[in-house]
Short mmCIF file of C-alpha atoms in Angstrom, two decimals:
data_model
loop_
_atom_site.label_atom_id
_atom_site.label_comp_id
_atom_site.label_asym_id
_atom_site.label_seq_id
_atom_site.Cartn_x
_atom_site.Cartn_y
_atom_site.Cartn_z
CA MET A 1 12.85 -1.30 36.82
CA ASP A 2 10.02 0.42 38.53
CA ILE A 3 11.87 3.60 38.84
CA LEU A 4 12.69 3.72 35.22
CA MET A 5 8.92 3.11 34.32
CA SER A 6 8.05 5.77 36.68
CA ILE A 7 10.38 8.29 34.95
CA TRP A 8 8.99 7.03 31.60
CA SER A 9 5.23 7.36 32.66
CA TYR A 10 5.89 11.01 33.91
CA PHE A 11 7.73 11.97 30.68
CA ALA A 12 5.20 10.48 28.42
CA THR A 13 2.36 11.94 30.27
CA ASN A 14 3.56 15.49 30.90
CA VAL A 15 5.76 16.01 27.73
CA LEU A 16 5.40 13.23 24.76
CA GLN A 17 1.65 13.39 25.14
CA GLN A 18 1.75 17.31 25.16
CA PRO A 19 2.93 18.20 21.86
CA ALA A 20 3.70 21.90 22.75
CA PHE A 21 6.15 20.67 25.50
CA MET A 22 7.79 18.16 23.14
CA ILE A 23 8.26 20.77 20.54
CA GLY A 24 9.70 23.00 23.19
CA LEU A 25 12.14 20.32 24.39
CA ILE A 26 13.31 19.86 20.63
CA VAL A 27 13.73 23.21 20.13
CA ALA A 28 15.82 23.69 23.45
CA ILE A 29 18.05 20.55 22.56
CA GLY A 30 18.59 21.98 19.02
CA TYR A 31 19.56 25.52 19.88
CA ILE A 32 21.70 24.18 22.62
CA LEU A 33 23.60 21.76 20.18
CA LEU A 34 23.80 25.07 17.92
CA LYS A 35 25.57 26.67 20.94
CA LYS A 36 23.08 29.44 20.98
CA PRO A 37 23.11 31.93 24.07
CA TRP A 38 21.02 30.76 26.94
CA TYR A 39 18.56 33.85 26.38
CA ASP A 40 18.11 32.93 22.58
CA VAL A 41 17.40 29.33 23.75
CA LEU A 42 14.75 30.46 26.17
CA ALA A 43 13.35 32.87 23.77
CA GLY A 44 12.78 30.23 21.10
CA VAL A 45 11.48 27.75 23.37
CA ILE A 46 8.86 30.20 24.63
CA LYS A 47 7.71 31.07 20.98
CA ALA A 48 7.68 27.35 20.13
CA ILE A 49 5.51 26.27 22.86
CA VAL A 50 3.19 29.48 22.62
CA GLY A 51 3.06 29.05 18.86
CA TYR A 52 2.23 25.16 19.29
CA LEU A 53 -0.44 26.06 22.02
CA ILE A 54 -1.96 28.84 19.59
CA LEU A 55 -2.29 26.06 17.20
CA THR A 56 -3.68 23.61 19.73
CA VAL A 57 -6.67 26.42 20.48
CA GLY A 58 -7.30 26.43 16.65
CA SER A 59 -7.50 22.61 16.48
CA SER A 60 -9.37 22.00 19.61
CA GLY A 61 -11.94 24.87 18.96
CA LEU A 62 -12.56 23.31 15.45
CA VAL A 63 -13.00 19.83 16.95
CA ASN A 64 -14.99 20.89 20.02
CA ASN A 65 -17.16 23.09 17.92
CA PHE A 66 -18.12 20.46 15.11
CA ARG A 67 -18.04 17.27 16.75
CA PRO A 68 -21.42 17.54 18.53
CA VAL A 69 -22.93 18.63 15.41
CA LEU A 70 -21.83 15.34 13.65
CA VAL A 71 -22.49 13.15 16.70
CA GLY A 72 -25.83 14.80 17.08
CA LEU A 73 -26.97 13.25 13.71
CA ARG A 74 -26.46 9.70 15.55
CA ASP A 75 -28.46 10.84 18.50
CA ARG A 76 -30.99 12.72 16.54
CA PHE A 77 -32.09 9.79 14.48
CA ASN A 78 -31.40 7.02 16.88
CA MET A 79 -28.69 5.35 14.80
CA ASP A 80 -26.73 2.54 16.51
CA ALA A 81 -23.28 3.21 14.84
CA MET A 82 -19.68 3.83 15.67
CA VAL A 83 -17.85 7.08 15.38
CA ILE A 84 -14.76 7.34 13.17
CA ASP A 85 -12.66 9.73 15.21
CA PRO A 86 -9.26 9.18 17.02
CA TYR A 87 -10.48 9.96 20.40
CA PHE A 88 -13.47 7.66 20.01
CA GLY A 89 -11.06 4.99 18.73
CA GLN A 90 -8.65 5.46 21.69
CA ASN A 91 -11.75 5.18 24.16
CA ALA A 92 -12.88 2.14 22.30
CA VAL A 93 -9.43 0.39 23.02
CA THR A 94 -9.43 1.62 26.50
CA ALA A 95 -12.96 -0.01 27.18
CA GLY A 96 -12.50 -3.15 25.33
CA VAL A 97 -8.92 -4.32 25.04
CA GLU A 98 -8.91 -6.11 28.69
CA GLU A 99 -12.38 -7.70 28.23
CA VAL A 100 -11.59 -8.95 24.54
CA PHE A 101 -8.04 -9.94 24.68
CA GLY A 102 -7.33 -10.01 28.62
CA LYS A 103 -4.38 -7.49 28.16
CA SER A 104 -3.89 -4.19 30.17
CA PHE A 105 -4.27 -0.85 28.32
CA GLY A 106 -1.01 0.24 30.11
CA ASN A 107 0.93 -1.89 27.67
CA ALA A 108 -0.07 0.47 24.95
CA MET A 109 2.35 3.03 26.65
CA ILE A 110 5.21 0.77 26.74
CA LEU A 111 4.47 0.02 23.04
CA LEU A 112 4.69 3.76 22.52
CA LEU A 113 8.10 4.09 24.13
CA ILE A 114 9.81 1.21 22.26
CA ALA A 115 8.16 2.33 18.94
CA PHE A 116 9.59 5.84 19.39
CA ILE A 117 12.99 4.44 20.14
CA VAL A 118 12.77 2.29 16.81
CA ASN A 119 11.87 5.45 14.89
CA ILE A 120 14.95 7.11 16.39
CA LEU A 121 17.10 4.38 15.60
CA LEU A 122 15.95 4.11 12.08
CA VAL A 123 16.70 7.84 11.53
CA ARG A 124 20.21 7.36 13.15
CA PHE A 125 21.14 5.13 10.70
CA SER A 126 19.82 6.75 7.75
CA LYS A 127 22.75 6.06 5.86
CA TYR A 128 21.51 2.26 5.59
CA THR A 129 17.78 2.67 6.15
CA LYS A 130 17.28 5.96 3.92
CA LEU A 131 14.78 7.30 6.56
CA ARG A 132 15.24 10.94 7.59
CA ALA A 133 11.84 11.57 9.52
CA LEU A 134 11.58 11.87 13.39
CA PHE A 135 7.87 11.50 14.42
CA THR A 136 7.47 14.41 17.20
CA THR A 137 3.47 14.43 17.55
CA GLY A 138 2.90 12.62 20.73
CA HIS A 139 -0.79 12.91 20.90
CA VAL A 140 -0.94 11.23 17.59
CA GLN A 141 1.40 8.56 18.72
CA VAL A 142 -0.80 7.80 21.81
CA GLN A 143 -4.03 7.27 19.50
CA GLN A 144 -2.13 5.29 16.87
CA ALA A 145 -0.42 3.14 19.68
CA SER A 146 -3.77 2.38 21.08
CA THR A 147 -5.23 1.41 17.82
CA ALA A 148 -2.22 -0.61 16.75
CA TYR A 149 -2.26 -2.40 20.02
CA TRP A 150 -5.59 -3.67 19.23
CA LEU A 151 -5.11 -4.60 15.60
CA ILE A 152 -1.70 -6.49 16.33
CA LEU A 153 -3.47 -8.44 19.32
CA PHE A 154 -6.28 -9.43 16.94
CA ALA A 155 -3.71 -10.46 14.10
CA CYS A 156 -1.06 -12.06 16.25
CA PRO A 157 -3.05 -14.20 18.66
CA PHE A 158 -0.15 -16.57 18.70
CA LEU A 159 2.08 -14.12 20.66
CA LEU A 160 -0.52 -13.39 23.42
CA ASN A 161 1.31 -15.70 25.92
CA ASN A 162 4.59 -14.13 25.34
CA ASN A 163 4.27 -10.61 26.52
CA ILE A 164 7.78 -9.46 25.66
CA ALA A 165 7.65 -10.94 22.03
CA LEU A 166 4.21 -9.09 21.48
CA ILE A 167 5.46 -5.83 22.60
CA VAL A 168 8.68 -5.92 20.33
CA VAL A 169 6.69 -7.00 17.32
CA MET A 170 4.09 -4.21 17.91
CA ALA A 171 6.94 -1.77 18.52
CA VAL A 172 8.89 -2.70 15.28
CA VAL A 173 5.80 -2.54 13.08
CA LEU A 174 4.58 0.74 14.59
CA GLY A 175 8.07 2.26 14.66
CA ALA A 176 8.84 1.31 11.12
CA TYR A 177 5.27 2.88 10.03
CA TRP A 178 6.14 6.12 11.84
CA ALA A 179 9.40 6.40 10.17
CA VAL A 180 8.37 5.43 6.66
CA GLY A 181 5.09 7.13 6.67
CA ALA A 182 6.60 10.62 8.00
CA ASP A 183 9.56 10.14 5.25
CA LEU A 184 6.98 9.69 2.72
CA THR A 185 5.69 13.48 3.16
CA ILE A 186 9.22 15.01 3.11
CA LYS A 187 9.16 15.72 -0.68
CA PRO A 188 5.68 17.12 -0.75
CA CYS A 189 6.26 19.19 2.26
CA GLN A 190 9.62 20.62 1.11
CA GLU A 191 8.04 21.33 -2.33
CA ILE A 192 5.16 23.17 -0.98
CA THR A 193 7.08 25.16 1.70
CA ASP A 194 10.08 25.77 -0.59
CA GLY A 195 12.19 24.02 1.97
CA ALA A 196 10.64 24.91 5.25
CA GLY A 197 12.57 21.79 6.68
CA PHE A 198 9.61 19.80 8.32
CA CYS A 199 7.31 16.85 7.35
CA LEU A 200 4.00 15.75 8.59
CA ALA A 201 3.71 12.93 11.29
CA HIS A 202 -0.08 12.43 11.57
CA GLN A 203 -2.77 9.78 10.64
CA GLN A 204 -2.65 10.13 6.81
CA MET A 205 1.07 9.95 5.78
CA PHE A 206 0.73 7.25 3.15
CA GLY A 207 -2.40 9.15 1.91
CA ILE A 208 -0.64 12.23 1.53
CA ALA A 209 1.98 10.56 -0.54
CA LEU A 210 -0.32 8.72 -2.82
CA ASN A 211 -2.99 11.31 -3.34
CA THR A 212 0.06 13.92 -4.22
CA TRP A 213 1.29 11.52 -6.64
CA LEU A 214 -2.15 11.01 -8.02
CA ALA A 215 -2.76 14.76 -8.28
CA GLU A 216 0.48 15.16 -10.35
CA LYS A 217 -0.18 12.13 -12.60
CA LEU A 218 -3.97 12.38 -13.32
CA PHE A 219 -4.52 16.11 -13.21
CA GLY A 220 -1.02 17.78 -13.36
CA ASN A 221 0.62 19.66 -16.06
CA LYS A 222 0.06 17.95 -19.48
CA LYS A 223 1.66 19.00 -22.91
CA GLY A 224 2.66 22.37 -21.51
CA LYS A 225 -0.74 23.31 -20.32
CA LYS A 226 -0.71 24.73 -16.86
CA VAL A 227 -3.24 23.23 -14.49
CA LYS A 228 -5.85 25.82 -12.85
CA LYS A 229 -5.15 26.00 -9.10
CA ILE A 230 -7.85 27.11 -6.48
CA ASP A 231 -6.15 30.63 -6.36
CA ASP A 232 -5.71 30.89 -10.13
CA ILE A 233 -9.50 30.94 -10.60
CA GLU A 234 -11.13 34.49 -11.00
CA LEU A 235 -14.61 34.69 -10.12
CA PRO A 236 -17.04 37.16 -11.85
CA GLY A 237 -19.13 39.78 -10.12
CA PHE A 238 -20.48 39.06 -6.60
CA MET A 239 -18.82 35.52 -6.60
CA SER A 240 -15.27 37.44 -6.50
CA ILE A 241 -16.10 37.50 -2.68
CA PHE A 242 -15.03 33.62 -2.40
CA ASN A 243 -11.64 34.64 -3.51
CA GLU A 244 -11.15 35.85 0.14
CA ASN A 245 -10.37 32.93 2.49
CA MET A 246 -12.07 33.93 5.51
CA VAL A 247 -15.34 34.97 3.45
CA CYS A 248 -15.25 31.65 1.46
CA THR A 249 -14.97 29.44 4.44
CA SER A 250 -17.68 31.44 6.35
CA ILE A 251 -20.20 31.12 3.47
CA LEU A 252 -19.43 27.47 2.94
CA MET A 253 -19.78 26.60 6.57
CA LEU A 254 -22.98 28.55 6.75
CA ILE A 255 -24.29 26.72 3.88
CA PHE A 256 -23.32 22.94 4.61
CA PHE A 257 -23.37 22.93 8.46
CA GLY A 258 -26.00 25.48 8.98
CA ALA A 259 -28.15 22.94 7.16
CA ILE A 260 -27.22 20.29 9.59
CA LEU A 261 -28.02 22.35 12.49
CA CYS A 262 -31.47 23.00 11.17
CA ILE A 263 -31.90 19.34 10.57
CA LEU A 264 -31.06 18.52 14.27
CA GLY A 265 -33.59 21.10 15.30
CA ARG A 266 -34.18 23.62 18.02
CA ASP A 267 -35.71 20.88 20.38
CA TYR A 268 -32.39 18.53 20.26
CA LEU A 269 -30.08 21.71 20.22
CA THR A 270 -31.69 23.04 23.53
CA GLU A 271 -32.05 19.61 25.19
CA GLN A 272 -28.24 19.03 24.87
CA GLY A 273 -27.44 22.49 26.11
CA PHE A 274 -26.27 23.77 22.74
CA LEU A 275 -28.80 26.46 22.61
CA ALA A 276 -30.01 28.42 25.54
CA GLU A 277 -33.62 28.66 26.19
CA GLY A 278 -35.37 31.49 24.22
CA ALA A 279 -31.98 32.17 22.28
CA SER A 280 -32.25 32.93 18.62
CA MET A 281 -31.77 29.74 16.40
CA VAL A 282 -30.87 32.04 13.55
CA PHE A 283 -28.06 33.65 15.19
CA TYR A 284 -26.90 30.36 17.06
CA VAL A 285 -26.41 28.84 13.58
CA ILE A 286 -24.55 31.89 12.12
CA GLN A 287 -22.23 32.21 15.12
CA THR A 288 -21.42 28.49 15.32
CA CYS A 289 -20.44 28.31 11.67
CA LEU A 290 -18.62 31.50 11.55
CA TYR A 291 -16.40 30.01 14.25
CA PHE A 292 -14.86 27.74 11.73
CA ALA A 293 -13.33 30.71 10.07
CA VAL A 294 -12.21 32.08 13.54
CA TYR A 295 -10.37 28.88 14.51
CA LEU A 296 -8.94 28.27 11.25
CA ALA A 297 -7.47 31.78 11.59
CA ILE A 298 -5.97 30.94 15.02
CA LEU A 299 -4.70 27.88 13.72
CA GLN A 300 -2.65 29.50 11.00
CA LEU A 301 -1.37 32.24 13.43
CA GLY A 302 0.10 29.34 15.59
CA VAL A 303 1.61 27.84 12.57
CA ARG A 304 3.47 31.04 11.70
CA THR A 305 4.62 31.40 15.28
CA PHE A 306 6.40 28.11 16.00
CA VAL A 307 7.51 26.55 12.65
CA THR A 308 10.25 29.00 12.16
CA GLU A 309 11.77 28.18 15.52
CA LEU A 310 11.28 24.35 15.18
CA THR A 311 13.05 24.19 11.79
CA GLU A 312 15.95 26.50 12.70
CA SER A 313 16.68 24.55 15.92
CA PHE A 314 16.36 21.26 14.54
CA GLN A 315 19.26 21.92 12.47
CA GLY A 316 21.32 21.33 15.63
CA ILE A 317 19.90 17.94 15.99
CA ALA A 318 20.19 17.24 12.44
CA ASN A 319 23.82 18.27 12.32
CA ARG A 320 25.07 16.52 15.75
CA LEU A 321 22.73 13.64 16.47
CA LEU A 322 20.50 12.47 13.40
CA PRO A 323 22.26 13.66 10.27
CA GLY A 324 20.15 14.85 7.46
CA SER A 325 16.71 14.39 9.63
CA VAL A 326 13.62 16.72 9.55
CA PRO A 327 10.93 16.76 12.48
CA GLY A 328 7.50 15.22 11.80
CA VAL A 329 4.91 17.70 12.86
CA ASP A 330 0.92 18.04 12.98
CA CYS A 331 -0.73 17.79 9.62
CA ALA A 332 -2.50 21.34 10.67
CA VAL A 333 0.81 23.06 10.24
CA ILE A 334 0.56 22.67 6.44
CA PHE A 335 -2.72 24.85 6.27
CA GLY A 336 -0.28 27.91 6.61
CA PHE A 337 1.20 27.01 3.22
CA GLY A 338 -0.52 26.45 -0.16
CA SER A 339 -3.89 27.58 -1.04
CA ALA A 340 -6.09 28.63 1.99
CA ASN A 341 -9.24 28.07 0.22
CA ALA A 342 -8.25 24.47 -0.34
CA VAL A 343 -8.87 23.85 3.41
CA PRO A 344 -12.67 24.24 3.44
CA LEU A 345 -13.11 22.89 -0.08
CA GLY A 346 -11.14 19.82 0.69
CA PHE A 347 -13.10 19.25 3.95
CA LEU A 348 -16.57 19.71 2.04
CA ALA A 349 -15.43 17.48 -0.64
CA GLY A 350 -14.37 14.63 1.94
CA PHE A 351 -17.89 15.15 3.98
CA LEU A 352 -19.64 14.65 0.97
CA GLY A 353 -17.61 11.49 0.23
CA GLN A 354 -18.30 10.34 3.69
CA ILE A 355 -22.23 10.85 3.77
CA ILE A 356 -22.41 9.07 0.50
CA ALA A 357 -20.52 5.95 1.92
CA ILE A 358 -22.73 6.12 4.97
CA ALA A 359 -25.76 6.05 2.84
CA ALA A 360 -24.47 3.19 1.06
CA LEU A 361 -24.07 1.32 4.31
CA ILE A 362 -27.50 2.06 5.30
CA LEU A 363 -29.04 1.03 1.98
CA LEU A 364 -26.73 -2.17 1.80
CA LYS A 365 -27.96 -3.02 5.38
CA SER A 366 -24.22 -3.13 6.61
CA PRO A 367 -23.84 -4.78 10.15
CA VAL A 368 -21.54 -2.04 11.04
CA LEU A 369 -22.75 1.54 10.68
CA VAL A 370 -20.69 4.67 10.71
CA ILE A 371 -20.76 8.17 12.04
CA CYS A 372 -18.24 10.60 10.54
CA GLY A 373 -16.13 12.16 13.16
CA PHE A 374 -14.82 15.80 12.51
CA VAL A 375 -11.12 14.85 12.96
CA PRO A 376 -10.73 12.73 9.86
CA VAL A 377 -13.20 14.44 7.60
CA PHE A 378 -11.42 17.85 8.19
CA PHE A 379 -7.78 17.10 8.98
CA ASP A 380 -7.47 14.27 6.53
CA ASN A 381 -9.36 15.76 3.49
CA SER A 382 -8.14 19.33 4.02
CA THR A 383 -4.40 18.17 4.26
CA ILE A 384 -4.97 16.12 0.98
CA ALA A 385 -6.77 19.03 -0.65
CA VAL A 386 -3.73 21.35 0.02
CA PHE A 387 -1.26 19.10 -1.48
CA ALA A 388 -3.79 17.88 -4.33
CA ASN A 389 -4.22 21.45 -5.40
CA GLU A 390 -0.43 22.30 -5.56
CA LYS A 391 0.17 19.29 -7.86
CA GLY A 392 -3.20 19.00 -9.75
CA GLY A 393 -5.30 22.06 -9.29
CA ILE A 394 -8.94 22.55 -8.32
CA LYS A 395 -10.19 19.17 -9.93
CA ALA A 396 -7.58 17.32 -7.77
CA ALA A 397 -8.42 19.34 -4.50
CA LEU A 398 -12.19 18.21 -5.04
CA ILE A 399 -12.07 14.62 -6.43
CA LEU A 400 -9.23 13.22 -4.25
CA PRO A 401 -10.68 14.30 -0.93
CA PHE A 402 -13.91 13.05 -2.07
CA ILE A 403 -12.66 9.65 -2.63
CA SER A 404 -10.75 9.77 0.31
CA GLY A 405 -14.14 10.37 2.38
CA LEU A 406 -15.43 7.01 0.71
CA CYS A 407 -12.24 5.22 1.67
CA GLN A 408 -12.41 6.30 5.41
CA VAL A 409 -15.92 5.25 5.78
CA PHE A 410 -15.81 1.97 4.03
CA GLY A 411 -12.38 1.09 5.13
CA SER A 412 -13.24 1.89 8.71
CA ALA A 413 -16.43 -0.13 8.60
CA ILE A 414 -14.56 -3.14 7.33
CA ILE A 415 -11.80 -3.26 9.65
CA ALA A 416 -13.60 -2.07 12.75
CA GLY A 417 -16.21 -4.64 12.34
CA TRP A 418 -13.70 -7.63 11.62
CA VAL A 419 -11.56 -7.13 14.46
CA GLY A 420 -14.49 -6.17 16.99
CA MET A 421 -13.60 -2.40 17.84
CA ALA A 422 -16.95 -1.24 16.19
CA ALA A 423 -18.82 -2.89 19.31
CA TYR A 424 -17.10 -0.33 21.43
CA GLY A 425 -18.38 2.60 19.67
CA GLY A 426 -15.43 3.96 17.77
CA TYR A 427 -12.24 3.63 15.53
CA LEU A 428 -9.57 5.85 14.61
CA GLY A 429 -10.84 6.24 11.11
CA MET A 430 -8.30 8.45 9.39
CA TRP A 431 -6.92 7.62 5.95
CA ASP A 432 -3.95 5.46 6.72
CA TRP A 433 -5.89 3.39 9.40
CA ALA A 434 -8.75 2.88 7.18
CA VAL A 435 -6.74 1.91 3.97
CA VAL A 436 -3.10 0.95 5.05
CA TRP A 437 -3.34 -0.75 8.32
CA PRO A 438 -6.36 -2.99 7.28
CA VAL A 439 -4.09 -4.42 4.63
CA MET A 440 -1.23 -4.85 6.99
CA THR A 441 -3.77 -6.57 9.62
CA VAL A 442 -4.91 -9.00 7.02
CA VAL A 443 -1.10 -9.85 6.03
CA MET A 444 -0.25 -10.57 9.57
CA LYS A 445 -3.34 -12.50 10.45
CA TYR A 446 -3.32 -14.96 7.70
CA LEU A 447 0.27 -15.28 7.26
CA SER A 448 1.46 -15.49 10.96
CA TYR A 449 5.06 -14.84 11.54
CA ALA A 450 5.90 -14.46 7.80
CA GLY A 451 3.23 -11.84 7.68
CA ILE A 452 4.84 -10.01 10.26
CA ILE A 453 8.18 -10.10 8.44
CA LEU A 454 6.44 -9.32 5.31
CA VAL A 455 4.91 -6.14 6.68
CA VAL A 456 8.09 -4.83 8.33
CA VAL A 457 10.32 -5.61 5.41
CA GLY A 458 7.67 -4.07 2.99
CA LEU A 459 7.60 -0.91 4.88
CA LEU A 460 11.39 -0.69 5.05
CA VAL A 461 11.73 -1.36 1.18
CA ILE A 462 9.85 1.66 0.47
CA PRO A 463 12.54 4.34 1.28
CA GLN A 464 15.17 2.04 -0.37
CA ILE A 465 13.14 2.14 -3.71
CA ARG A 466 12.52 5.99 -3.45
CA TYR A 467 16.21 6.39 -2.81
CA ARG A 468 17.42 4.52 -5.91
CA MET A 469 14.97 6.44 -8.10
CA ASN A 470 17.00 9.70 -7.27
CA LYS A 471 20.13 8.99 -5.42
CA GLU A 472 21.78 12.20 -6.15
CA GLY A 473 18.82 14.32 -4.67
CA TYR A 474 17.40 12.08 -2.00
CA PHE A 475 19.38 13.33 0.69
CA LEU A 476 19.95 16.93 -0.86
CA LEU A 477 16.23 17.38 -0.37
CA THR A 478 16.53 17.70 3.54
CA GLU A 479 20.08 18.88 3.79
CA ASP A 480 20.56 21.74 1.06
CA TYR A 481 17.13 22.43 -0.48
CA GLU A 482 18.46 25.25 -2.73
CA ALA A 483 20.83 22.79 -4.18
CA TYR A 484 18.06 20.20 -4.67
CA LYS A 485 16.14 22.80 -6.64
CA GLU A 486 18.97 23.53 -8.91
CA LEU A 487 19.43 19.86 -9.16
CA LYS A 488 15.91 19.22 -10.19
CA LYS A 489 15.97 21.99 -12.83
CA LYS A 490 18.92 20.19 -14.59
CA GLN A 491 17.08 16.96 -14.56
CA ALA A 492 14.10 18.11 -16.09
CA LYS A 493 15.87 19.48 -19.11
#
């Protein structure tokens, strides 16, 4: 058993938690199953890994460049508040789970393994489960396994003395969430990418599905009138420069984050080592804000580099091992599709929502105060905006991320304060974990074993309902997208 755990620990640390190598492994398996020559397999693996590493450079650059700006607001104004951010949330679990529950954090990695197996089995038996998405973003799985570990320990204290039962219950709940959540993003992703053959496996999967549906129902085409998307808007005169994504992104960041940097002030920035002694404050602000456009361009290059290899190679896995399945990837991948300007606009709308929600917490003298983290405010709201714009135009791309920002702050403050994570300085804070998981935690907490059953059954019923709404096109969506489009045209008549 120790040998098996050592092997798993090595694999989890060096492959599963390193998405670039996980993607490379999937591409290798897929091409081998497709009986590609060894040199094509090698070339595909290299392009997939390098492409994902490029994406990682873009994502990490965005996070590292702007996280100090947001966290700086807490330090600058001496606010005793938790940060909603996956990394702060994971650190909170690491710091507090043993102290609060007397359980080792190492169990979270065992949870991850069993939950991943549950996800694979649910997809393997898609004929019965109607689930088609394999969650492949390992770093996200680690963050979610950590937070789920705490939430379920809190909700199910009756399982604390039975470690095996506890881990199995956790794994079934988390594995079902991964499979169902990623599956919910298949239709939006296939439609916005014209059948690229992937879905999103991240922290806002239910949020994507709900907001895409709301965008179509509340803001979509009505009475034959075409909805105005961001790229359809022709700006007059000098405003036309905003039609260019790089220019639009740079100017918006200069206005909003430039203002925040000025509020933080030269003294704070110098004291924290962000601004060198004697350096120009003006050019520091300009450079910091323009890096947003730089990292976004890098991220989009990474998407273009690896997505083709992943989706083509995954056909081998889908044909031989997991029929009709698609890989679930990082939400940043969708930034290479749809409107590029939806990304900064969704980010800023969500940020405005978070700021208003934080101000409300302060005015209401909430026992839990929140500092917005860059990861939720950017990756959640920009992703939602891309899909919302596609279905409901610019109004949906601004209003829905704004509401998402409110949900992230209020939901996180409520759940993190209730379960005790706020005391350790952080909570995951992204859409599903501020809206969906708090509801699931309440159900499990107050209904005990019946609550666990209700949560799992409730998750697994979702794909069954969706399948029955469109039996003819459900699996066609992933197996033959061109045929699916033809079917959709017939159904629309």
